[in-house]
Amino acid sequence: MRIGSDEHKQRFCGQFIASHRQFDPAILPWPDLDDAALGRLRGIPFWQEVLYTERRAGAIVAAYAATIADPLMREAVSLQGFEEARHAELLRVMIHRYRIAADEPPLDEPINSDLRRAFVDFGYGECVDAFFGFGMFKIARRSGFLPEPLFEIFDMLMHEETRHIVFFINWMAWQQTARGYGARWLRAAIAAWYYSRAIGRLLGTLWCVRDANDRRDFSATQASVLLNGSHFRGFVQQCCAEHARRMAGFDYDLLLPRLLPTVAGVVLAGRRLPPSVA
Ligand SMILES: [Fe+2]
Ligand SMILES: [Fe+2]
């Protein structure tokens, strides 16, 4: 199968559409939580930020989908927009059920009027968020930070994000080829540029969350523990391992996001070198 071909498009759109799952966030098996678990859930400082991100994601993806002429591609991107909006709804249900302090400020951050460009920026942002989110999710789950039934619900969301980034990486290569930017080195250079923008945005968000956390005087959270330098190596290892595990379930003919695990692998290998070599 040639990347950028019609067969490629049929394959990655077809897999994405066929793997969509129907569920209603309101009737998922939300567990009852004791006071300790409720305290830990409410103490996580980024629910409002995550809800905002999912609401904005739904708006960006739906707006871009409406501009697509190709019926199959429009169906696939519209489906992603639906899933992003459902992520926001799932968070709303959780926030309401467990009485978590999180507002819904208006989506006043302007969306790039070039909707294709907005979708590209959003897609690389998802690749970065998913890579680090995989590791954080695994560590939090293994530590029993919250009851397992909650992790099972959020695993559905993580699986959908995995499908989104696989779809995005293939869409990106497919449409770059159609526009004459299909050479591997060029795709890699463009990806590196977008990844660096996405990492910059993630660092900005973490900075805002940290500031808000300080202002609200929350106790130390799992996130801040993960970001502690002494845990960083194990955290990145978990990100790589979880990324590989979650990607293993996809059609081996499709492209998969590789840049972040590759860079992380190089960094981890470098840190294993003895001081005299490093
Ligand atoms: Fe999402
Ligand atoms: Fe997504």
Coordinates of N, CA and C in Angstrom, one line a residue, residues 91-259:
L91 N -16.6 14.2 30.9 CA -16.0 15.0 32.0 C -17.1 15.8 32.8
R92 N -18.1 16.3 32.0 CA -19.2 17.1 32.7 C -19.9 16.2 33.6
V93 N -20.2 14.9 33.2 CA -21.0 14.0 34.0 C -20.2 13.7 35.3
M94 N -18.9 13.5 35.1 CA -18.0 13.2 36.3 C -18.0 14.4 37.2
I95 N -17.8 15.6 36.7 CA -17.7 16.8 37.5 C -18.9 17.0 38.3
H96 N -20.1 16.7 37.6 CA -21.4 16.9 38.3 C -21.6 15.8 39.3
R97 N -21.3 14.6 39.0 CA -21.6 13.5 39.9 C -20.8 13.6 41.2
Y98 N -19.5 13.9 41.0 CA -18.6 13.9 42.2 C -18.4 15.3 42.8
R99 N -19.2 16.3 42.3 CA -19.2 17.7 42.8 C -17.7 18.2 42.8
I100 N -17.1 18.2 41.6 CA -15.7 18.7 41.5 C -15.8 20.2 41.1
A101 N -14.9 21.0 41.7 CA -15.0 22.4 41.4 C -14.3 22.7 40.0
A102 N -15.2 22.9 39.0 CA -14.6 23.2 37.6 C -15.7 24.0 36.9
D103 N -15.3 25.1 36.3 CA -16.3 26.0 35.6 C -16.2 25.7 34.1
E104 N -17.1 26.3 33.4 CA -17.1 26.2 31.9 C -17.0 27.6 31.3
P105 N -15.8 28.2 31.3 CA -15.7 29.5 30.7 C -15.9 29.5 29.2
P106 N -16.4 30.6 28.6 CA -16.6 30.6 27.2 C -15.4 30.2 26.4
L107 N -15.6 29.6 25.2 CA -14.5 29.2 24.4 C -14.0 30.5 23.6
D108 N -13.4 31.4 24.3 CA -13.1 32.7 23.6 C -11.7 32.7 23.0
E109 N -10.9 31.7 23.2 CA -9.6 31.6 22.5 C -9.9 31.4 21.1
P110 N -9.4 32.4 20.2 CA -9.7 32.3 18.8 C -9.2 31.1 18.1
I111 N -10.0 30.5 17.2 CA -9.6 29.3 16.4 C -9.0 29.9 15.1
N112 N -7.9 29.4 14.7 CA -7.3 29.8 13.5 C -8.3 29.8 12.3
S113 N -8.4 30.9 11.6 CA -9.4 30.9 10.5 C -9.1 29.9 9.4
D114 N -7.8 29.6 9.3 CA -7.4 28.5 8.4 C -7.7 27.2 9.2
L115 N -8.8 26.6 8.9 CA -9.3 25.4 9.8 C -8.4 24.2 9.6
R116 N -7.9 24.0 8.4 CA -7.0 22.9 8.1 C -5.7 23.0 9.0
R117 N -5.2 24.2 9.1 CA -4.0 24.5 9.9 C -4.4 24.3 11.4
A118 N -5.6 24.8 11.8 CA -6.0 24.6 13.2 C -6.1 23.1 13.5
F119 N -6.6 22.3 12.6 CA -6.7 20.8 12.8 C -5.3 20.2 12.9
V120 N -4.4 20.7 12.1 CA -3.0 20.2 12.2 C -2.4 20.5 13.5
D121 N -2.5 21.8 13.9 CA -1.9 22.1 15.2 C -2.6 21.3 16.4
F122 N -3.9 21.1 16.3 CA -4.6 20.4 17.3 C -4.1 18.9 17.3
G123 N -3.9 18.3 16.1 CA -3.5 16.9 15.9 C -2.2 16.7 16.6
Y124 N -1.2 17.5 16.3 CA 0.1 17.3 16.9 C 0.0 17.5 18.4
G125 N -0.8 18.5 18.8 CA -1.1 18.7 20.3 C -1.6 17.4 20.9
E126 N -2.5 16.7 20.2 CA -3.0 15.4 20.7 C -1.9 14.4 20.8
C127 N -1.0 14.3 19.8 CA 0.0 13.4 19.9 C 0.9 13.6 21.1
V128 N 1.2 14.8 21.4 CA 2.0 15.1 22.6 C 1.3 14.8 23.9
D129 N 0.0 15.3 24.0 CA -0.8 15.1 25.2 C -1.0 13.6 25.4
A130 N -1.2 12.8 24.3 CA -1.4 11.4 24.5 C -0.2 10.7 25.0
F131 N 1.0 11.0 24.4 CA 2.2 10.3 24.8 C 2.5 10.5 26.3
F132 N 2.4 11.7 26.8 CA 2.6 11.9 28.2 C 1.4 11.4 29.1
G133 N 0.2 11.6 28.5 CA -1.0 11.1 29.2 C -0.9 9.6 29.4
F134 N -0.4 8.8 28.4 CA -0.3 7.4 28.6 C 0.5 7.0 29.8
G135 N 1.6 7.7 30.0 CA 2.5 7.3 31.1 C 1.9 7.7 32.4
M136 N 1.3 8.9 32.4 CA 0.7 9.4 33.7 C -0.5 8.5 34.1
F137 N -1.3 8.1 33.1 CA -2.4 7.3 33.4 C -2.0 5.9 34.0
K138 N -0.9 5.4 33.3 CA -0.4 4.1 33.8 C 0.1 4.1 35.3
I139 N 0.9 5.2 35.5 CA 1.4 5.3 36.9 C 0.3 5.5 37.9
A140 N -0.6 6.4 37.6 CA -1.7 6.7 38.5 C -2.6 5.4 38.7
R141 N -2.8 4.7 37.6 CA -3.6 3.4 37.8 C -2.9 2.4 38.6
R142 N -1.6 2.2 38.3 CA -0.8 1.2 39.1 C -0.8 1.6 40.6
S143 N -0.8 2.9 40.9 CA -0.6 3.3 42.3 C -2.0 3.2 43.0
G144 N -3.1 2.9 42.3 CA -4.4 2.8 42.9 C -4.8 4.2 43.4
F145 N -4.4 5.3 42.7 CA -4.7 6.6 43.1 C -6.2 6.8 43.2
L146 N -7.0 6.2 42.3 CA -8.4 6.2 42.3 C -8.9 4.8 42.1
P147 N -10.2 4.5 42.5 CA -10.7 3.1 42.3 C -10.7 2.7 40.8
E148 N -10.4 1.4 40.6 CA -10.2 0.8 39.3 C -11.4 1.1 38.3
P149 N -12.7 1.1 38.8 CA -13.8 1.4 37.9 C -13.7 2.7 37.2
L150 N -13.1 3.7 37.9 CA -12.9 5.0 37.3 C -11.9 4.9 36.2
F151 N -10.8 4.2 36.4 CA -9.8 4.0 35.4 C -10.3 3.3 34.2
E152 N -11.2 2.4 34.4 CA -11.8 1.6 33.3 C -12.6 2.6 32.4
I153 N -13.3 3.5 33.0 CA -14.1 4.5 32.2 C -13.1 5.4 31.5
F154 N -12.0 5.8 32.1 CA -11.1 6.7 31.5 C -10.2 6.0 30.4
D155 N -10.1 4.7 30.6 CA -9.4 3.9 29.6 C -10.1 4.0 28.2
M156 N -11.5 4.1 28.3 CA -12.2 4.2 27.0 C -11.8 5.5 26.3
L157 N -11.7 6.6 27.1 CA -11.3 7.9 26.5 C -9.9 7.8 26.0
M158 N -9.0 7.1 26.7 CA -7.6 7.0 26.3 C -7.5 6.2 25.0
H159 N -8.3 5.2 24.9 CA -8.3 4.4 23.6 C -8.8 5.2 22.5
E160 N -9.8 6.1 22.7 CA -10.3 6.9 21.6 C -9.2 7.9 21.2
E161 N -8.5 8.5 22.2 CA -7.4 9.4 21.8 C -6.3 8.7 21.0
T162 N -6.1 7.4 21.4 CA -5.1 6.6 20.6 C -5.5 6.5 19.1
R163 N -6.8 6.2 18.9 CA -7.4 6.1 17.6 C -7.2 7.5 16.9
H164 N -7.5 8.6 17.6 CA -7.4 9.9 17.0 C -6.0 10.2 16.5
I165 N -5.0 9.9 17.3 CA -3.6 10.2 16.8 C -3.1 9.3 15.7
V166 N -3.6 8.1 15.7 CA -3.2 7.2 14.5 C -3.9 7.7 13.3
F167 N -5.2 8.1 13.4 CA -5.9 8.7 12.3 C -5.2 9.9 11.8
F168 N -4.8 10.8 12.7 CA -4.2 12.1 12.4 C -2.9 11.9 11.6
I169 N -2.1 11.0 12.1 CA -0.7 10.8 11.5 C -0.9 10.3 10.1
N170 N -1.9 9.5 9.9 CA -2.1 8.9 8.5 C -2.8 10.0 7.6
W171 N -3.7 10.8 8.2 CA -4.3 11.9 7.4 C -3.3 12.9 7.0
M172 N -2.4 13.2 7.9 CA -1.3 14.2 7.7 C -0.5 13.7 6.5
A173 N 0.0 12.5 6.5 CA 0.9 12.0 5.5 C 0.1 11.9 4.1
W174 N -1.2 11.5 4.2 CA -2.0 11.4 3.0 C -2.2 12.7 2.3
Q175 N -2.6 13.7 3.1 CA -2.8 15.0 2.5 C -1.5 15.7 2.1
Q176 N -0.4 15.5 2.8 CA 0.8 16.1 2.4 C 1.3 15.5 1.1
T177 N 1.0 14.2 0.9 CA 1.4 13.6 -0.4 C 0.6 14.3 -1.5
A178 N -0.7 14.4 -1.2 CA -1.6 15.0 -2.2 C -1.2 16.5 -2.6
R179 N -0.6 17.2 -1.6 CA -0.2 18.6 -1.8 C 1.2 18.7 -2.3
G180 N 1.9 17.5 -2.5 CA 3.3 17.6 -3.0 C 4.4 17.7 -2.0
Y181 N 4.0 17.4 -0.7 CA 5.0 17.4 0.4 C 5.2 16.0 0.9
G182 N 5.2 15.0 0.1 CA 5.2 13.7 0.6 C 6.6 13.1 0.9
A183 N 7.7 13.8 0.5 CA 9.0 13.2 0.8 C 9.2 13.0 2.3
R184 N 9.8 11.9 2.6 CA 9.9 11.6 4.0 C 10.6 12.6 4.9
W185 N 11.8 13.1 4.3 CA 12.5 14.1 5.1 C 11.7 15.4 5.3
L186 N 10.9 15.7 4.3 CA 10.1 16.9 4.4 C 9.0 16.7 5.5
R187 N 8.4 15.6 5.4 CA 7.3 15.3 6.4 C 7.9 15.3 7.8
A188 N 9.1 14.7 8.0 CA 9.7 14.7 9.3 C 10.1 16.1 9.8
A189 N 10.6 16.9 8.9 CA 10.9 18.3 9.3 C 9.6 19.1 9.7
I190 N 8.6 18.9 8.9 CA 7.3 19.6 9.2 C 6.8 19.1 10.6
A191 N 6.9 17.8 10.8 CA 6.4 17.2 12.0 C 7.2 17.7 13.2
A192 N 8.5 17.8 13.0 CA 9.3 18.3 14.2 C 8.9 19.7 14.5
W193 N 8.6 20.5 13.5 CA 8.2 21.9 13.7 C 6.9 22.0 14.5
Y194 N 6.0 21.2 14.1 CA 4.6 21.2 14.8 C 4.8 20.6 16.2
Y195 N 5.6 19.6 16.3 CA 5.8 19.0 17.6 C 6.3 20.0 18.6
S196 N 7.3 20.8 18.1 CA 7.9 21.7 19.0 C 6.9 22.8 19.5
R197 N 6.0 23.2 18.5 CA 4.9 24.1 18.9 C 4.0 23.5 20.0
A198 N 3.7 22.2 19.7 CA 2.8 21.5 20.7 C 3.4 21.4 22.0
I199 N 4.7 21.0 22.1 CA 5.4 20.9 23.4 C 5.4 22.2 24.1
G200 N 5.6 23.3 23.4 CA 5.6 24.7 23.9 C 4.2 25.0 24.6
R201 N 3.2 24.6 23.9 CA 1.8 24.8 24.4 C 1.6 24.0 25.7
L202 N 2.0 22.7 25.6 CA 1.9 21.9 26.8 C 2.6 22.5 28.0
L203 N 3.8 22.9 27.8 CA 4.6 23.5 28.9 C 3.8 24.8 29.4
G204 N 3.3 25.5 28.5 CA 2.5 26.7 28.9 C 1.3 26.3 29.8
T205 N 0.6 25.3 29.4 CA -0.6 24.8 30.1 C -0.1 24.3 31.5
L206 N 1.0 23.5 31.6 CA 1.4 23.0 32.9 C 1.8 24.2 33.8
W207 N 2.4 25.2 33.2 CA 2.7 26.4 34.0 C 1.5 27.0 34.6
C208 N 0.4 27.2 33.7 CA -0.8 27.8 34.2 C -1.4 26.9 35.3
V209 N -1.5 25.6 35.1 CA -2.1 24.7 36.1 C -1.3 24.8 37.4
R210 N 0.0 24.9 37.3 CA 0.8 25.0 38.5 C 0.5 26.3 39.3
D211 N 0.4 27.4 38.5 CA 0.1 28.6 39.1 C -1.3 28.6 39.8
A212 N -2.3 28.0 39.1 CA -3.6 27.9 39.6 C -3.6 27.0 40.9
N213 N -2.8 25.9 40.8 CA -2.7 25.0 41.9 C -2.1 25.7 43.1
D214 N -1.1 26.6 42.9 CA -0.5 27.3 44.0 C -1.5 28.3 44.6
R215 N -2.3 28.9 43.7 CA -3.3 29.9 44.2 C -4.4 29.2 45.0
R216 N -4.7 28.0 44.6 CA -5.8 27.3 45.3 C -5.3 26.6 46.5
D217 N -4.0 26.6 46.7 CA -3.4 25.9 47.9 C -3.8 24.4 48.0
F218 N -3.8 23.8 46.8 CA -4.0 22.3 46.9 C -2.7 21.6 47.5
S219 N -3.0 20.4 48.0 CA -1.8 19.7 48.5 C -1.1 19.1 47.3
A220 N 0.1 18.5 47.5 CA 0.8 18.0 46.4 C 0.0 16.9 45.6
T221 N 0.0 17.0 44.3 CA -0.8 16.1 43.5 C 0.1 15.1 42.8
Q222 N -0.6 14.1 42.3 CA 0.1 13.1 41.5 C 0.9 13.7 40.4
A223 N 0.3 14.7 39.8 CA 1.0 15.4 38.6 C 2.3 16.0 39.1
S224 N 2.3 16.7 40.2 CA 3.5 17.3 40.6 C 4.5 16.3 41.1
V225 N 4.1 15.2 41.6 CA 5.0 14.1 42.0 C 5.7 13.6 40.7
L226 N 4.9 13.4 39.6 CA 5.4 12.9 38.4 C 6.4 13.8 37.8
L227 N 6.2 15.1 38.0 CA 7.1 16.1 37.4 C 8.4 16.3 38.2
N228 N 8.4 15.7 39.4 CA 9.6 15.8 40.2 C 10.8 15.1 39.5
G229 N 11.9 15.8 39.4 CA 13.1 15.3 38.6 C 13.4 13.8 38.9
S230 N 13.3 13.4 40.2 CA 13.8 12.1 40.6 C 12.9 11.0 40.0
H231 N 11.7 11.4 39.6 CA 10.8 10.4 39.0 C 10.7 10.4 37.5
F232 N 11.4 11.4 36.9 CA 11.2 11.7 35.5 C 11.6 10.5 34.6
R233 N 12.7 9.9 34.9 CA 13.1 8.8 34.1 C 12.1 7.7 34.0
G234 N 11.6 7.2 35.2 CA 10.6 6.2 35.2 C 9.3 6.6 34.5
F235 N 9.0 7.9 34.6 CA 7.8 8.4 33.9 C 7.9 8.3 32.4
V236 N 9.1 8.7 31.9 CA 9.3 8.7 30.4 C 9.3 7.2 30.0
Q237 N 9.9 6.3 30.8 CA 9.9 4.9 30.4 C 8.5 4.4 30.3
Q238 N 7.6 4.8 31.3 CA 6.2 4.3 31.2 C 5.5 4.9 30.0
C239 N 5.8 6.2 29.7 CA 5.2 6.8 28.5 C 5.5 5.9 27.2
C240 N 6.8 5.6 27.1 CA 7.3 4.8 25.9 C 6.6 3.4 25.9
A241 N 6.6 2.7 27.1 CA 6.0 1.4 27.1 C 4.5 1.4 26.8
E242 N 3.8 2.4 27.4 CA 2.4 2.4 27.2 C 2.1 2.8 25.7
H243 N 2.9 3.7 25.2 CA 2.7 4.1 23.8 C 2.8 2.9 22.9
A244 N 3.9 2.1 23.1 CA 4.1 0.9 22.3 C 2.9 -0.1 22.5
R245 N 2.5 -0.3 23.7 CA 1.4 -1.2 24.0 C 0.1 -0.8 23.3
R246 N -0.2 0.5 23.4 CA -1.5 1.0 22.8 C -1.4 1.0 21.3
M247 N -0.3 1.2 20.7 CA -0.1 1.2 19.3 C -0.2 -0.2 18.7
A248 N 0.1 -1.2 19.5 CA 0.3 -2.6 19.0 C -1.0 -3.1 18.4
G249 N -2.2 -2.5 18.8 CA -3.4 -3.1 18.3 C -3.9 -2.5 16.9
F250 N -3.0 -1.7 16.3 CA -3.4 -1.1 15.0 C -2.9 -1.9 13.8
D251 N -3.6 -1.7 12.7 CA -3.2 -2.3 11.4 C -1.8 -2.0 11.1
Y252 N -1.0 -3.0 10.9 CA 0.5 -2.8 10.8 C 0.8 -2.0 9.5
D253 N -0.1 -1.9 8.5 CA 0.2 -1.1 7.3 C 0.0 0.4 7.5
L254 N -0.6 0.8 8.6 CA -0.8 2.2 8.9 C 0.4 2.8 9.5
L255 N 0.5 4.1 9.3 CA 1.6 4.9 9.9 C 1.2 5.1 11.4
L256 N 2.2 5.1 12.3 CA 2.0 5.3 13.7 C 2.8 6.5 14.2
P257 N 2.4 7.2 15.2 CA 3.3 8.3 15.7 C 4.6 7.7 16.2
R258 N 5.7 8.2 15.8 CA 7.0 7.6 16.2 C 7.9 8.6 16.8
L259 N 7.8 9.9 16.5 CA 8.8 10.9 16.8 C 9.1 11.0 18.3

